[in-house]
Short mmCIF file of C-alpha atoms and ligand atoms in Angstrom, two decimals:
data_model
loop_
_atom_site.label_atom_id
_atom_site.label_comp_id
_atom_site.label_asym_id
_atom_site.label_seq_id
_atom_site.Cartn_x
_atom_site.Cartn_y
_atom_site.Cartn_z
CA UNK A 200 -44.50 88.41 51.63
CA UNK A 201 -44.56 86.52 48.75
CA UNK A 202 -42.44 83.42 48.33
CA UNK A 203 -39.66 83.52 45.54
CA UNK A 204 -41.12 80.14 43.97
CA UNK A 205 -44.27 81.89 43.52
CA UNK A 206 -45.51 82.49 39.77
CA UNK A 207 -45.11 85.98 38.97
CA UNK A 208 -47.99 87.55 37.26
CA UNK A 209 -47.39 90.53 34.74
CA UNK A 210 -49.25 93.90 36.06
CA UNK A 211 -53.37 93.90 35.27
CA UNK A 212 -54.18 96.61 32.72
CA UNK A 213 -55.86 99.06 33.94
CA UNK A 214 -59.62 99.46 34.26
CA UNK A 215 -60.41 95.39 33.17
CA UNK A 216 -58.96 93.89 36.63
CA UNK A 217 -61.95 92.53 38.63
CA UNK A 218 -62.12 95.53 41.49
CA UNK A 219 -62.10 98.04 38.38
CA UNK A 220 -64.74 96.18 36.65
CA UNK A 221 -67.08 95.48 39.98
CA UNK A 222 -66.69 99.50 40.52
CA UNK A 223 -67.28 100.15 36.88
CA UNK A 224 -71.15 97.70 37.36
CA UNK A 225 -71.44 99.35 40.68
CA UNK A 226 -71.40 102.64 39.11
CA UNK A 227 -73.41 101.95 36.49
CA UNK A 228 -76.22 100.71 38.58
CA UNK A 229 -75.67 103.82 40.71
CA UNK A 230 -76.88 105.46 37.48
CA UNK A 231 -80.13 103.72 37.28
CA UNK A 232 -83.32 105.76 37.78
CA UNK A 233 -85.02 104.09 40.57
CA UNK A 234 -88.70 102.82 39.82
CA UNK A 235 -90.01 102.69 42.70
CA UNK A 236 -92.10 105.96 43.93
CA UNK A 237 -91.77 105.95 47.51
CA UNK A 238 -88.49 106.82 49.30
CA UNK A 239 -86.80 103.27 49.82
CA UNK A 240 -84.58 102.19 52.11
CA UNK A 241 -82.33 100.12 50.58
CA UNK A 242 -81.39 101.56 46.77
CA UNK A 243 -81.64 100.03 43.91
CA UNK A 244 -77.85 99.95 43.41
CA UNK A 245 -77.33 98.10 46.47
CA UNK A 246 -80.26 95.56 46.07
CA UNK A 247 -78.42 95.19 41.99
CA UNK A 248 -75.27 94.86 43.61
CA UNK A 249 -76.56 92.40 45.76
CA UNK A 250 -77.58 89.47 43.10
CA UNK A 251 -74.41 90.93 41.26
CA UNK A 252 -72.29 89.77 43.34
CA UNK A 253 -74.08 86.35 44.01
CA UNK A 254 -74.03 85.57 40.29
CA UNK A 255 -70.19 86.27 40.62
CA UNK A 256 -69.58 84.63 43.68
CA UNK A 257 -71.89 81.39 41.94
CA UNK A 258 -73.78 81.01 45.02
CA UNK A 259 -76.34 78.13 44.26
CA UNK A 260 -79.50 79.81 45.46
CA UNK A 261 -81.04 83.15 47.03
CA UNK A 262 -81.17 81.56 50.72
CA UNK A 263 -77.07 80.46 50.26
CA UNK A 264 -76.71 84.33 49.60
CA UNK A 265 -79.05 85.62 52.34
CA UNK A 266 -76.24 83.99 55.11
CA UNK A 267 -73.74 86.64 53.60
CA UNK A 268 -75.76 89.73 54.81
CA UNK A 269 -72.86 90.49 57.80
CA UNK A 270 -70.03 89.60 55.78
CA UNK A 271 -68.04 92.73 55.77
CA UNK A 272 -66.40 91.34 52.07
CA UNK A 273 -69.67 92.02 50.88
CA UNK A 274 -68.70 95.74 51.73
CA UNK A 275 -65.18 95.99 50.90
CA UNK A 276 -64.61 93.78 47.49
CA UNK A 277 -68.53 94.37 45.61
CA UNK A 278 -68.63 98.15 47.69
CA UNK A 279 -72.21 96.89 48.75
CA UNK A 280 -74.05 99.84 51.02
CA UNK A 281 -76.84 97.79 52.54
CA UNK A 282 -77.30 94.14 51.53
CA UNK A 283 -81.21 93.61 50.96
CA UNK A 284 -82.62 90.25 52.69
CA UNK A 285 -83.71 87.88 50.37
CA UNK A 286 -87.26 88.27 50.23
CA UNK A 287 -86.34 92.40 49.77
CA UNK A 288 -83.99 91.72 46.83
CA UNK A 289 -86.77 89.64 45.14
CA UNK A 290 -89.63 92.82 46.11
CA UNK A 291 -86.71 95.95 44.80
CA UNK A 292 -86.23 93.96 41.32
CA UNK A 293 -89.25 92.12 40.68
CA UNK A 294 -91.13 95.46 39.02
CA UNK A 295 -87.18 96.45 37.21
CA UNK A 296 -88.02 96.32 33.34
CA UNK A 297 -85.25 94.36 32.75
CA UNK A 298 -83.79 96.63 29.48
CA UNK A 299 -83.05 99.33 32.45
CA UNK A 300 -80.19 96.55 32.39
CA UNK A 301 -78.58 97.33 28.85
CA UNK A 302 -76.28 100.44 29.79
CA UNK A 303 -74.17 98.23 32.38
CA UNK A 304 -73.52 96.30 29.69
CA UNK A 305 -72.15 99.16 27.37
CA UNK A 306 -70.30 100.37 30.13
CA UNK A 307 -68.18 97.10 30.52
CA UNK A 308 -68.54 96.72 26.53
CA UNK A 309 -67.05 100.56 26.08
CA UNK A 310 -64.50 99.83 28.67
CA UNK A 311 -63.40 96.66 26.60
CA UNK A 312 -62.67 98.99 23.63
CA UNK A 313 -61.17 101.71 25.55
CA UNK A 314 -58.53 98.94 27.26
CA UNK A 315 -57.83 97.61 23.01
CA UNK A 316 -59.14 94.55 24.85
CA UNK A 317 -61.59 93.97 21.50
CA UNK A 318 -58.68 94.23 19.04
CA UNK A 319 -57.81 90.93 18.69
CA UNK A 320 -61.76 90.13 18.09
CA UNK A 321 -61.59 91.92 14.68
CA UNK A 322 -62.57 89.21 11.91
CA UNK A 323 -62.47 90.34 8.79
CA UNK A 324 -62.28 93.76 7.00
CA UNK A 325 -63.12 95.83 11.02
CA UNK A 326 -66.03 93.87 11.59
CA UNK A 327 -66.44 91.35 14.20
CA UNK A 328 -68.18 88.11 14.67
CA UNK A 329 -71.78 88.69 16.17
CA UNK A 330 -73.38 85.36 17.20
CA UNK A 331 -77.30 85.11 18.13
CA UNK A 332 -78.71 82.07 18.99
CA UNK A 333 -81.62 81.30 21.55
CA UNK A 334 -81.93 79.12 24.57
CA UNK A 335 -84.49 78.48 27.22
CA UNK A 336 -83.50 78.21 31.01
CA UNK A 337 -86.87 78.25 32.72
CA UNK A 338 -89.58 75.66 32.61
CA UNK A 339 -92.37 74.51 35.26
CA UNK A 340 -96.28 73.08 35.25
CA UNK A 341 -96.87 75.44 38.24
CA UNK A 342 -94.58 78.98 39.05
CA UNK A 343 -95.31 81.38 36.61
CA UNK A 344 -95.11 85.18 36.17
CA UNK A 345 -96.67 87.64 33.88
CA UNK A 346 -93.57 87.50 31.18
CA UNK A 347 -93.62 83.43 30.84
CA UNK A 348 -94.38 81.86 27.63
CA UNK A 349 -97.00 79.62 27.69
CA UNK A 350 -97.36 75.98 25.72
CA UNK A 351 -99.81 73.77 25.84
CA UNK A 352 -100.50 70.72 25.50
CA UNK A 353 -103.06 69.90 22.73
CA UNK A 354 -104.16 66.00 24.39
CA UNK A 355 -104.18 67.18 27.98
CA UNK A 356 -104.41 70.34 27.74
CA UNK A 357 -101.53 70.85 30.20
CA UNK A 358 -100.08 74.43 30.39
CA UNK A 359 -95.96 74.66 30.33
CA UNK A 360 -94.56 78.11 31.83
CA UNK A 361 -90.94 78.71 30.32
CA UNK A 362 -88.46 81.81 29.57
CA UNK A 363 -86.29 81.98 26.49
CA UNK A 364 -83.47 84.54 26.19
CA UNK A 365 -81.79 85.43 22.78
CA UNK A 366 -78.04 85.74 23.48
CA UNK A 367 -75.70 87.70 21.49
CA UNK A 368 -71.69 87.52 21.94
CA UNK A 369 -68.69 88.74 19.66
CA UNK A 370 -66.79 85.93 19.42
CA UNK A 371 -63.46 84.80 17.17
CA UNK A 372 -62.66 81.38 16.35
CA UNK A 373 -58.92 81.82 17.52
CA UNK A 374 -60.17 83.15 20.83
CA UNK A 375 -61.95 81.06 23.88
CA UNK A 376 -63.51 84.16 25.58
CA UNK A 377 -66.92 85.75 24.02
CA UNK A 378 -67.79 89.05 24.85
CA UNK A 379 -71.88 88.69 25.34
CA UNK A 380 -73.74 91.72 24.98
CA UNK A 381 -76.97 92.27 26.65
CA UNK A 382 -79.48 89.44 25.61
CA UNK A 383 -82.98 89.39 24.42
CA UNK A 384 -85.80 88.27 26.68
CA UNK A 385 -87.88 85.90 24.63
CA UNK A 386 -91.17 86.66 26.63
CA UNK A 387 -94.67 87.91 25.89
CA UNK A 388 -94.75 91.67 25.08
CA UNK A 389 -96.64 94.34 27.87
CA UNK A 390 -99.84 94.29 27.06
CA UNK A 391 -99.81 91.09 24.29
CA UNK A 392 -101.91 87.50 25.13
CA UNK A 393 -99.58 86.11 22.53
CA UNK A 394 -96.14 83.99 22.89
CA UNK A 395 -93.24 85.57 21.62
CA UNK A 396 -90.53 84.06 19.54
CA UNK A 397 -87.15 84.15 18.37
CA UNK A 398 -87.36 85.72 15.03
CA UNK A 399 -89.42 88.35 16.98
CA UNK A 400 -86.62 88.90 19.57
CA UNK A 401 -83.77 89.14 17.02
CA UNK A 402 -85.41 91.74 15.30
CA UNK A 403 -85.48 93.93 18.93
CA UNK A 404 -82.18 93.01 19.74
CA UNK A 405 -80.49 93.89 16.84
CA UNK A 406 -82.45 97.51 16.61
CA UNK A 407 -81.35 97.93 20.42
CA UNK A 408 -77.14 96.62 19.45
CA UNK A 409 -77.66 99.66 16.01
CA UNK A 410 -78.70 101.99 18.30
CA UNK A 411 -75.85 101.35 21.19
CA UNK A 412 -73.40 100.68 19.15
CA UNK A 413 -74.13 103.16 15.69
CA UNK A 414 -70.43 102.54 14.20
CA UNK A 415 -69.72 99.01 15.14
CA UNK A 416 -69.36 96.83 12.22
CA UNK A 417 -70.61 93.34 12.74
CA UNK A 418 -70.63 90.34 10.70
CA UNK A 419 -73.95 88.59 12.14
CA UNK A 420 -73.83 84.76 12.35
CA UNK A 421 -76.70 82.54 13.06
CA UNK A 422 -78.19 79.20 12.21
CA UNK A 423 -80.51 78.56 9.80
CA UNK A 424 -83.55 80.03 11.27
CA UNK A 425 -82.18 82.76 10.81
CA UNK A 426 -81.72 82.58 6.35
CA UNK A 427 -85.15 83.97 6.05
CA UNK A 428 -85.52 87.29 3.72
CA UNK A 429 -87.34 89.28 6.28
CA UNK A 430 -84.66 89.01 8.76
CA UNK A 431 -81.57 89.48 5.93
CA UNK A 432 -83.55 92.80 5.06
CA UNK A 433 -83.89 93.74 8.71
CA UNK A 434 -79.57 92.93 8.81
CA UNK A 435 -78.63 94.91 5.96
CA UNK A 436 -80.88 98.17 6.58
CA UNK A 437 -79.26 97.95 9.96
CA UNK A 438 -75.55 97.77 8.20
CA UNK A 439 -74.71 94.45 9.34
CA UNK A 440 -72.84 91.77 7.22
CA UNK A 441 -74.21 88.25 7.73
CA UNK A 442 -73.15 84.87 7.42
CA UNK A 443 -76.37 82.59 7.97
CA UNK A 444 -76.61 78.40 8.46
CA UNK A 445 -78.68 77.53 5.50
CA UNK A 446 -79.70 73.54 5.39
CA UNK A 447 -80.84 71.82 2.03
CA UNK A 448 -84.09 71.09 3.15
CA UNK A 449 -85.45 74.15 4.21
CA UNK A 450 -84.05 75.57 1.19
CA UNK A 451 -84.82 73.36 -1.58
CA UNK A 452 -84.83 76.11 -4.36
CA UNK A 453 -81.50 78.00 -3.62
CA UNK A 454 -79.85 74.48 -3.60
CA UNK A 455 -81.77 73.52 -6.73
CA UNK A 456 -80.15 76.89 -7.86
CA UNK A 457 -77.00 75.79 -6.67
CA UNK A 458 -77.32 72.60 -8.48
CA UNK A 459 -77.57 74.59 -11.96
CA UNK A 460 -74.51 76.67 -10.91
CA UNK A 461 -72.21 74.19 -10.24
CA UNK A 462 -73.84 72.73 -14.21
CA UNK A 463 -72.71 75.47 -15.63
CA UNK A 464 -69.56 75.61 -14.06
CA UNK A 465 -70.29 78.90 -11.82
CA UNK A 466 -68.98 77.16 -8.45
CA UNK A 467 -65.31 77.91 -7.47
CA UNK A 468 -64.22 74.90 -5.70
CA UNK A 469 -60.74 74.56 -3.56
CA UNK A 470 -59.58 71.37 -1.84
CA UNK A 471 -56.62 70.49 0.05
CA UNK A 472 -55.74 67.59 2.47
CA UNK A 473 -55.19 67.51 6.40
CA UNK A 474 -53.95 64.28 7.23
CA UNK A 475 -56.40 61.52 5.15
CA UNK A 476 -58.82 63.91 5.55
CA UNK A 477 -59.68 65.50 2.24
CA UNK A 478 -60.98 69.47 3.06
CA UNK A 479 -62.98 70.95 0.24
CA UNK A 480 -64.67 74.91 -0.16
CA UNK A 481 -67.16 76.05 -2.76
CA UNK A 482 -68.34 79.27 -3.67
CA UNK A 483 -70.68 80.90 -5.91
CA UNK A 484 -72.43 84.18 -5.98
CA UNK A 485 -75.82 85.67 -6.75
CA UNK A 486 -78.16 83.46 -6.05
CA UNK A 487 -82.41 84.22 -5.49
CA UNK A 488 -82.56 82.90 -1.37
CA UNK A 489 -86.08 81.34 -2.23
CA UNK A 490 -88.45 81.34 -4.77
CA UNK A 491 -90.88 83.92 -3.23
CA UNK A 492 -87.79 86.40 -2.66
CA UNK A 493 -86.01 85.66 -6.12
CA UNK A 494 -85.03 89.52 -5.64
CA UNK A 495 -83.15 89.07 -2.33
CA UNK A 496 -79.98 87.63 -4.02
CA UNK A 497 -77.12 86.29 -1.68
CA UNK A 498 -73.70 84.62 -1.83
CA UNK A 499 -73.09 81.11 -1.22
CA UNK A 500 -70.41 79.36 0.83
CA UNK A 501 -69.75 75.20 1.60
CA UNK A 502 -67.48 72.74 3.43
CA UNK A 503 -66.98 69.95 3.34
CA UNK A 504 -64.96 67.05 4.79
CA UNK A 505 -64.48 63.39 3.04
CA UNK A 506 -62.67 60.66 5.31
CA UNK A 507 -60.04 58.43 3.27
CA UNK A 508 -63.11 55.76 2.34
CA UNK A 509 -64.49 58.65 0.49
CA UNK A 510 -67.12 59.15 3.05
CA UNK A 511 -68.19 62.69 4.00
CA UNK A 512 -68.50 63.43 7.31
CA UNK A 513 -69.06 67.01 7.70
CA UNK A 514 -70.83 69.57 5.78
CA UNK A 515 -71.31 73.38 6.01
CA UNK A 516 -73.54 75.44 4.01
CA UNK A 517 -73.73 79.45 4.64
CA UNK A 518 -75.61 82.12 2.91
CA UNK A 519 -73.51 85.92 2.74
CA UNK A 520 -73.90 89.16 1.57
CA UNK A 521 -70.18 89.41 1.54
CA UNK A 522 -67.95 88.76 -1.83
CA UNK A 523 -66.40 85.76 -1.45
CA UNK A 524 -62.94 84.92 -3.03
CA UNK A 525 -60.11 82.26 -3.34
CA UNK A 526 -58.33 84.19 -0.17
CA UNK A 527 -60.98 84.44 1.95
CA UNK A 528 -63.21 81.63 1.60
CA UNK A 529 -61.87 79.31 4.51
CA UNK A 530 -61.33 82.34 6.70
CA UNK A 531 -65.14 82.78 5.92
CA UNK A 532 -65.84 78.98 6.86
CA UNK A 533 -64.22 79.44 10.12
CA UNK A 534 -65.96 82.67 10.79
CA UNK A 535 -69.51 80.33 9.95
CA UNK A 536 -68.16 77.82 12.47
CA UNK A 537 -67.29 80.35 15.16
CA UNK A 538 -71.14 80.35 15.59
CA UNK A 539 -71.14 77.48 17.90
CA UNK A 540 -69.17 79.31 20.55
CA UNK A 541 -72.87 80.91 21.54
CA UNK A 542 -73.83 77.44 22.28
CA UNK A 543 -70.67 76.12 23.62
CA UNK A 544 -68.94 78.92 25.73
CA UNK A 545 -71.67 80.82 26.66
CA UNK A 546 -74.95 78.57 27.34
CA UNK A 547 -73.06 75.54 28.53
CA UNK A 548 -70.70 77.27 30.52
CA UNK A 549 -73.71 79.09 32.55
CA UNK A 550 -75.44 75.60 32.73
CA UNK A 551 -72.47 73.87 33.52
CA UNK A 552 -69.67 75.86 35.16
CA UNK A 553 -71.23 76.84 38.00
CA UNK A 554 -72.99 79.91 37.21
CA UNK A 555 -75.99 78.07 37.97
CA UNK A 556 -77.65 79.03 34.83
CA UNK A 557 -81.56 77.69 35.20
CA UNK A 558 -81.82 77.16 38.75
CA UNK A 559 -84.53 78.94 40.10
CA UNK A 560 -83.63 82.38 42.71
CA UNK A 561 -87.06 83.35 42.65
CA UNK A 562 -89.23 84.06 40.29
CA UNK A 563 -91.51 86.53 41.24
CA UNK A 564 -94.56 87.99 39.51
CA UNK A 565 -93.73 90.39 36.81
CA UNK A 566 -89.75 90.71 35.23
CA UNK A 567 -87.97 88.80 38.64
CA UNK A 568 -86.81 85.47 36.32
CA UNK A 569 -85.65 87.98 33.46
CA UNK A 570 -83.86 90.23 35.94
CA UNK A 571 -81.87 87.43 37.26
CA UNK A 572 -81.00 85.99 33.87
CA UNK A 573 -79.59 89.44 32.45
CA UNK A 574 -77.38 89.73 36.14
CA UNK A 575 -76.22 86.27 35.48
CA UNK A 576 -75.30 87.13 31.74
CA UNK A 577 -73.49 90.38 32.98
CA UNK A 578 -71.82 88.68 36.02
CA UNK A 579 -70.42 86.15 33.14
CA UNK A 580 -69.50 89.22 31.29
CA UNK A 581 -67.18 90.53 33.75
CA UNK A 582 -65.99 87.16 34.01
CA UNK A 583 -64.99 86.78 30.70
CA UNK A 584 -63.43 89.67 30.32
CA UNK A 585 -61.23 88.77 33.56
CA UNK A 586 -60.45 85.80 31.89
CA UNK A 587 -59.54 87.71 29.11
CA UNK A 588 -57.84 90.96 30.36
CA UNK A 589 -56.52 90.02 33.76
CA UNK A 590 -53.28 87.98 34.71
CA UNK A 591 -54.05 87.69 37.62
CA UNK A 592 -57.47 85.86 37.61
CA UNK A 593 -56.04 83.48 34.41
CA UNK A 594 -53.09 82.15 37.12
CA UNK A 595 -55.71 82.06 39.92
CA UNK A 596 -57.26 79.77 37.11
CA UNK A 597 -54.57 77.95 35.97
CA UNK A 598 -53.48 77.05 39.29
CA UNK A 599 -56.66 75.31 40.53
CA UNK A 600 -57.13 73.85 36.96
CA UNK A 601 -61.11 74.00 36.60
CA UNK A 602 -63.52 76.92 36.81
CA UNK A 603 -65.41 74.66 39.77
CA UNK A 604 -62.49 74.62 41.86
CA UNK A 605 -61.77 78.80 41.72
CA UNK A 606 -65.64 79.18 42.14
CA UNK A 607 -65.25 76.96 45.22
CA UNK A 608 -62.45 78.39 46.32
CA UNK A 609 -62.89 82.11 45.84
CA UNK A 610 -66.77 81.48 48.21
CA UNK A 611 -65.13 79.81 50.75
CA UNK A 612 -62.21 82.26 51.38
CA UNK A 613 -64.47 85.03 50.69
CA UNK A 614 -66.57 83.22 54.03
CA UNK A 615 -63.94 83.04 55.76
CA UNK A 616 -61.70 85.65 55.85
CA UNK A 617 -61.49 89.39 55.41
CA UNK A 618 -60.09 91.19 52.09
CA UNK A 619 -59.67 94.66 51.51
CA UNK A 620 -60.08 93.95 47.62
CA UNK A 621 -61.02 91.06 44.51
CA UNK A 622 -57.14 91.71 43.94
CA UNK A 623 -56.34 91.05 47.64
CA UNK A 624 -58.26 87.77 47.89
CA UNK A 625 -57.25 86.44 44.48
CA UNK A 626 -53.55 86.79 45.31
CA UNK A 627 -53.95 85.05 48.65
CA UNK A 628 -55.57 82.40 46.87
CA UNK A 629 -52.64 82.17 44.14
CA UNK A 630 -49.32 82.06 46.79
CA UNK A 631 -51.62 80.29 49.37
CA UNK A 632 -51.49 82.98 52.07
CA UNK A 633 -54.86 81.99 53.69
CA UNK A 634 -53.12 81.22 56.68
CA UNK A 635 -51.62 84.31 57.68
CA UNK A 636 -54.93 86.46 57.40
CA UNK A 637 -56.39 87.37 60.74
CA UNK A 638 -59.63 85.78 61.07
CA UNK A 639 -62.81 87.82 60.92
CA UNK A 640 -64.56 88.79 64.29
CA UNK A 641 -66.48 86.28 65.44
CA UNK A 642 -70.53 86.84 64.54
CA UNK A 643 -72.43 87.48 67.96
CA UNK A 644 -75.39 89.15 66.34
ZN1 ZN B 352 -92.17 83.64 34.28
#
C-alpha cells in the first residue's frame, strides 16, 4: 500500500511507459531476419535484447552484464528468452550489419507520433527541427575491426583506429528531450580501402530519414560544414528546409555579398534590449552561397549580442532556404541555436550520464563497435521518450535528483529484488517499498 504522503503520479499514456516501449524494441527485434545460416540456439532477439537492456540498465561493461545471466528480472521486465554469455552476445552481433537496426527505431519513432508525443516538437510551419552533427567515441593504437577509420600519422607513421557516428535528433529549443533517430556510422564502406567522412555520411543518412519518413517535414540544422552547395542540393531535392552555421571565413564571398547588401540598404535589421544587453537580428535574401555556385542563391540570417561597453559578445550567422520576415526572424535564430542540443543533450549525456558512451564492450572484428553504438543510441531513445512521455519515470527522476542516482538505483534494486514489471520496480523505487519485497531465492547454481 502506498502511503498517503506519497506523490501521486498522473496515469502513463498508453504505449510510451517503459514496459510498453521495452515490448515495443523486443518486438521489433523479434522481426529481424536472422543472419546467421545455421539453426542457433540462442535468437537474435534475445542476444539484441540482451545488450538492450544493458545499455538501459547503464551497466559499465560486458563482464558487469554477464553476472545478470540468472536474474529472473532479466525475464520478467526486458521479456529476455535466453540471455547469451558474453563472449556469445559479442559472436550473434558481431556479423549484424548494423542498418538491420533502423526499423526499431521507426517503431519507437511511429509510436511517438501515434501517442501526439511529437506535437509539441513542431517548429515552424509542420516542420520540425532536424539536427546532424558528428562525433567520434572510439579511438585506440591497437583493437581494430574491419569498419574503423584509419589516421595516420605522417612523422611516425603511427596508425590511429577510431569510429565516428553521425547523429540525428528532432529537437525544439523550448523542450529538453531530443528524439534521436537512427545515426550514421561514419566508417569505411564494404568493399572501400578509403576513410569515410561526414559529408559522406550525411548524404546516406538523410536518403535513409526520406525514405522512412516520405511525409515528414524537417527543417535540417547543422554547423557550418554543412553550408556547402552539394549538400544544400542534396537537402532540397530531398524536400527538406535548412538552416545551416555559416562562419565569415569560410565564406568570404557571401559575406563580401553581405557587405554590399547591407550598402545598399537591403538588410532588415531589428534590435531590442534584455537587461544591458542590446539583442540585434538581420536579414537579407538572395544571396550567391559562393562564388563557384553564384546560382545556388540562399537567405541570410544574424545575431548578435553587444554588452553595455558596446562590446559584442555573441554572434550567429545562418544560411536558409526559408523566407525570412520581421515575425519570424528570432523564432528562426532560436531554431539555429537549437542545434547545439545534438551536442549538449545527446553526445554529452551518453558520455557523461552514465550511458557509458565510448567505453569499450567489445569490439569485435567486423560491425561489433557499430552494433553497440546504435543499441546505446536506441536504449537512450527509449529513455528520452520516458523522460518525455511517462510520469512515472520523471518523479522516479525528480525524486533522486540526478540521472546517476536513478541509474544507480534502478541496477541495484533490479540485483536485488524481484519485479514483475519496469512499472513495478520504478514505483517501489518512488514510495520506497524495497523493504517489503520478498527477497529473490538464493543462487545455488
Ligand atoms: Zn573498429
Amino acid at each position: 500500500m502506498f502511503t498517503s504522503s506519497a506523490p501521486v503520479v498522473r496515469k502513463v499514456r498508453k504505449g510510451l511507459s517503459s514496459d510498453a516501449l521495452y515490448e515495443l524494441v523486443r518486438n521489433a527485434f523479434g522481426q529481424l531476419p536472422d543472419h546467421r545460416h545455421q539453426k542457433a540456439s540462442i535468437p537474435l532477439a534475445d542476444a539484441l535484447s540482451s545488450a538492450f537492456a544493458m545499455f538501459s540498465l547503464k551497466d559499465p561493461s560486458l563482464l558487469a552484464f554477464d553476472e545478470r545471466r540468472n536474474d529472473q528480472n532479466m525475464k520478467t521486465v526486458f521479456g529476455i528468452g535466453q540471455i547469451p554469455s558474453d563472449t556469445q552476445m559479442r559472436e550473434i552481433l558481431d556479423p549484424l550489419e548494423p542498418d538491420r537496426l533502423r526499423p526499431v527505431f521507426n517503431d519507437v519513432f511511429r509510436q511517438l507520433q501515434r501517442g501526439k508525443a511529437l506535437e509539441p516538437y513542431v517548429f515552424h510551419d509542420g516542420c520540425y527541427l532536424l539536427a546532424l552533427d558528428g562525433t567520434g567515441y572510439f579511438s585506440s593504437n591497437k583493437v581494430h575491426c574491419d569498419s574503423c577509420l584509419e589516421k595516420k600519422n605522417k612523422q611516425t607513421g603511427e596508425v590511429t583506429y577510431q569510429h565516428q557516428m553521425l547523429g540525428a535528433a528532432i529537437v525544439h529549443p523550448d523542450h529538453k528531450e531530443v528524439i534521436p533517430l537512427a545515426p550514421e556510422p561514419i566508417q569505411k564502406q564494404d568493399g572501400s580501402t578509403k576513410n569515410d567522412c561526414e559529408r559522406n555520411a550525411a548524404k546516406r543518412l538523410l536518403r535513409k530519414i526520406r525514405q522512412e519518413h516520405p511525409r515528414l517535414k524537417l527543417l535540417v540544422v547543422e554547423d557550418g560544414l554543412a553550408s556547402n552547395a552539394p549538400h544544400i542540393r542534396d537537402l532540397l531535392e530531398l524536400g527538406m528546409h535548412f538552416l545551416l552555421g555559416v562562419k565569415p571565413g569560410d565564406h568570404a564571398f557571401l559575406f563580401d555579398q553581405l557587405t554590399e547588401a547591407f550598402e545598399q540598404d537591403h538588410v532588415t535589421t531589428m534590435s531590442w534590449k534584455e537587461g544591458d544587453v542590446t539583442c540585434e537580428i538581420g536579414f537579407t535574401h538572395r544571396l550567391p552561397l559562393n562564388e563557384s555556385n553564384q546560382d545556388l542563391l540562399v537567405n541570410f540570417l544574424q545575431y548578435a549580442e553587444y554588452a553595455a561597453d558596446g562590446h559584442r559578445r555573441k554572434y550567429f550567422t545562418w544560411v536558409t532556404d526559408l523566407r525570412i520576415t520581421r515575425g519570424k526572424a528570432r523564432h528562426l535564430v532560436r531554431g539555429g541555436r537549437a542545434r547545439w542540443k545534438i551536442e549538449n543533450e545527446t553526445f554529452n549525456t551518453l558520455k557523461n550520464q552514465g550511458y557509458q558512451f565510448g567505453h569499450n564492450f567489445g569490439h569485435g572484428q567486423q560491425n561489433l563497435s557499430v552494433v553497440f553504438a546504435m543499441l546505446m543510441m536506441l536504449a537512450f531513445l527509449v529513455d528520452q521518450t520516458q523522460q518525455l512521455c511517462c510520469p512515472l519515470f520523471r518523479a522516479v527522476w525528480k525524486k533522486l535528483r540526478t540521472k546517476r542516482a536513478l541509474w544507480d538505483n534502478l541496477r541495484s534494486h533490479f540485483r536485488h529484488f524481484v519485479f514483475t514489471s519496469m512499472q513495478h520496480l520504478q514505483e517501489v523505487i518512488l514510495h520506497d517499498l524495497a523493504k517489503e519485497l520478498p527477497a529473490p531465492p538464493l543462487d545455488t547454481s
